[in-house]
Amino acid sequence: MDVELVDLESAYQGVNDVIAKSITENGKDEVIAHVINHERCGDDNLPSSEVQKDIRPNLKGDRLNVALLVLLYMLQGVPVGISFAIRMYMQNMKVSYVQQAKFGVVDIPWSLKLLWAPLVDVMYSRRVGKRKTWLVPVELCIGLLLMFVAPNIKWLMENETRMTTLTCAFFFLNVLAATNDIAVDGWTLTLLRKENLGYASTCNTSGQALGVAFGYVLFILLESEEFCNKWLRFTAQKGGIISMEGYLFFWGIIYTMVSASIAVFVKEKCNQADKISKINVKQMYKLLWKIINLRTMKIFTMVMLAYEFSFSSMGTSVSNPKFMEYGVAKESMALVDLSLIPIKIFIPIFIAKYTSGPRPLKILYKTVPYWLVLGISSGVLVYYTPNFISGEYSNWSFYYFVIFELHRILRLVLLVAVYLSVRSFFLRISDPRIGGTYMSLLNTVWYFGMAISRIVALGLLGLLTVKQCSTDREIECLSKTVNDEDCEKFAGDDCVIVVDGYFVEVVFCTISGVAWYLALRKILENLQSRQLSDWQVNDDGLIHGVLHE
């Protein structure tokens, strides 16, 4: 995976009640073992009956911790949202799909964070705190980087050479945000009491939704002259309420203030330094390599990569540019996304009961038929967009946007359901003794396939598209000219699309999605039925002996 804060206590209580009820009804030790905080201080030898009794959620004493988690996850979402906004500007400026795909590289750090996750788990200052050692400087660096990029943002978007500089800057920005994610995910296991761990996933989902909303939706709307004059001003003025430079600088200040506040006012209530200090970096990477080479992990990685590539054309990173190319204004896109924010925040509450339990991945493969229908309907909607925006049915544009809104809502519900099911599966199989590293590995499997498939799908849009000059069909714009202006220069006429690569991708992804459902669904069912021991490294000398000696 985008604006108002919600009543977190009542919202999260609903999710946790569902999770607690599911655990009690199933009565399975393996499920309980992974919902309970294994990195807690004390209570390591509670009998099963006492654990079940103690699992009932109670936010008393944890409300500020929940609020802190929402804040931290929100700050993770802001750079992602700003990246979305910049993509909107690129499409509005007619930047080529190849250049847009190049900028898509900025998402890769979320997939590569596994490379430095062991460092975050092992290297820290006991005096400062295991998680604060990383959180404080990372938040500060994000703030300074945003303030540095702010005055140069439009200059960096002017040509391809500067676009490379912009890509590098946001790549490093997401490296910092991904590092922040590692630390926060690890801190979650000790920040909340064991009976309140069910709030963590919802804090993640809702917090990042708010961050994306602040970084993307509000940014696009408040920077738009058309939107501000129409909805927020009594008299028309030039420019939006905010500028791109000012907005980035504002968030730079917020990050530096949060960094200072965490350093001064927040204390880690449970420091695990004494228990894990004997594991060095080399040993942690050795453990990581053993986990990667587990047979179950290899099969799961291949199945999930195939899943992401099978549905790559259905993501907003591919469909959004096409909707804009076919006539939907970026302000209209942002307004639709703004209306989805309450749904994105509260939808986890209503579907959590379906994603909890010992077989969470069933949601992933049961939603595949709906994804296939959604992909086909997305292609149809893109195809008819010009007719309703500026064509013969422009008087019916209101009904078009109603259908567009319903389409986005359905996609959001499916996306959140899949996200929660996959994350619940990760929580169930993760080894809590090395929680930060193990969760980073699983997230890498998930996000790497997502990022690479999006980059490939976006990059192929131009290559699969065939354009010809309207009067001389023998001149192909794709191979002989760079853009429409060159077509006019060399052939003296307009460049028209003969075959749109987007529709080629929709057909391909529909066929590959059906193939995935028929061939790999059973493998995924089998994987989630495996014992926990099949997902973990049983190295007593390296893990058990160190942590429990």
PDB file of C-alpha atoms in Angstrom, residues 40 42-47:
ATOM      1  CA  ARG A  40       9.008 -10.039  26.948  1.00  0.00           C
ATOM      2  CA  GLY A  42       9.810 -12.583  32.580  1.00  0.00           C
ATOM      3  CA  ASP A  43       6.771 -14.878  32.331  1.00  0.00           C
ATOM      4  CA  ASP A  44       8.709 -17.229  30.057  1.00  0.00           C
ATOM      5  CA  ASN A  45       7.451 -20.357  31.785  1.00  0.00           C
ATOM      6  CA  LEU A  46       3.737 -19.716  32.084  1.00  0.00           C
ATOM      7  CA  PRO A  47       1.665 -22.861  31.654  1.00  0.00           C
TER       8      PRO A  47
END
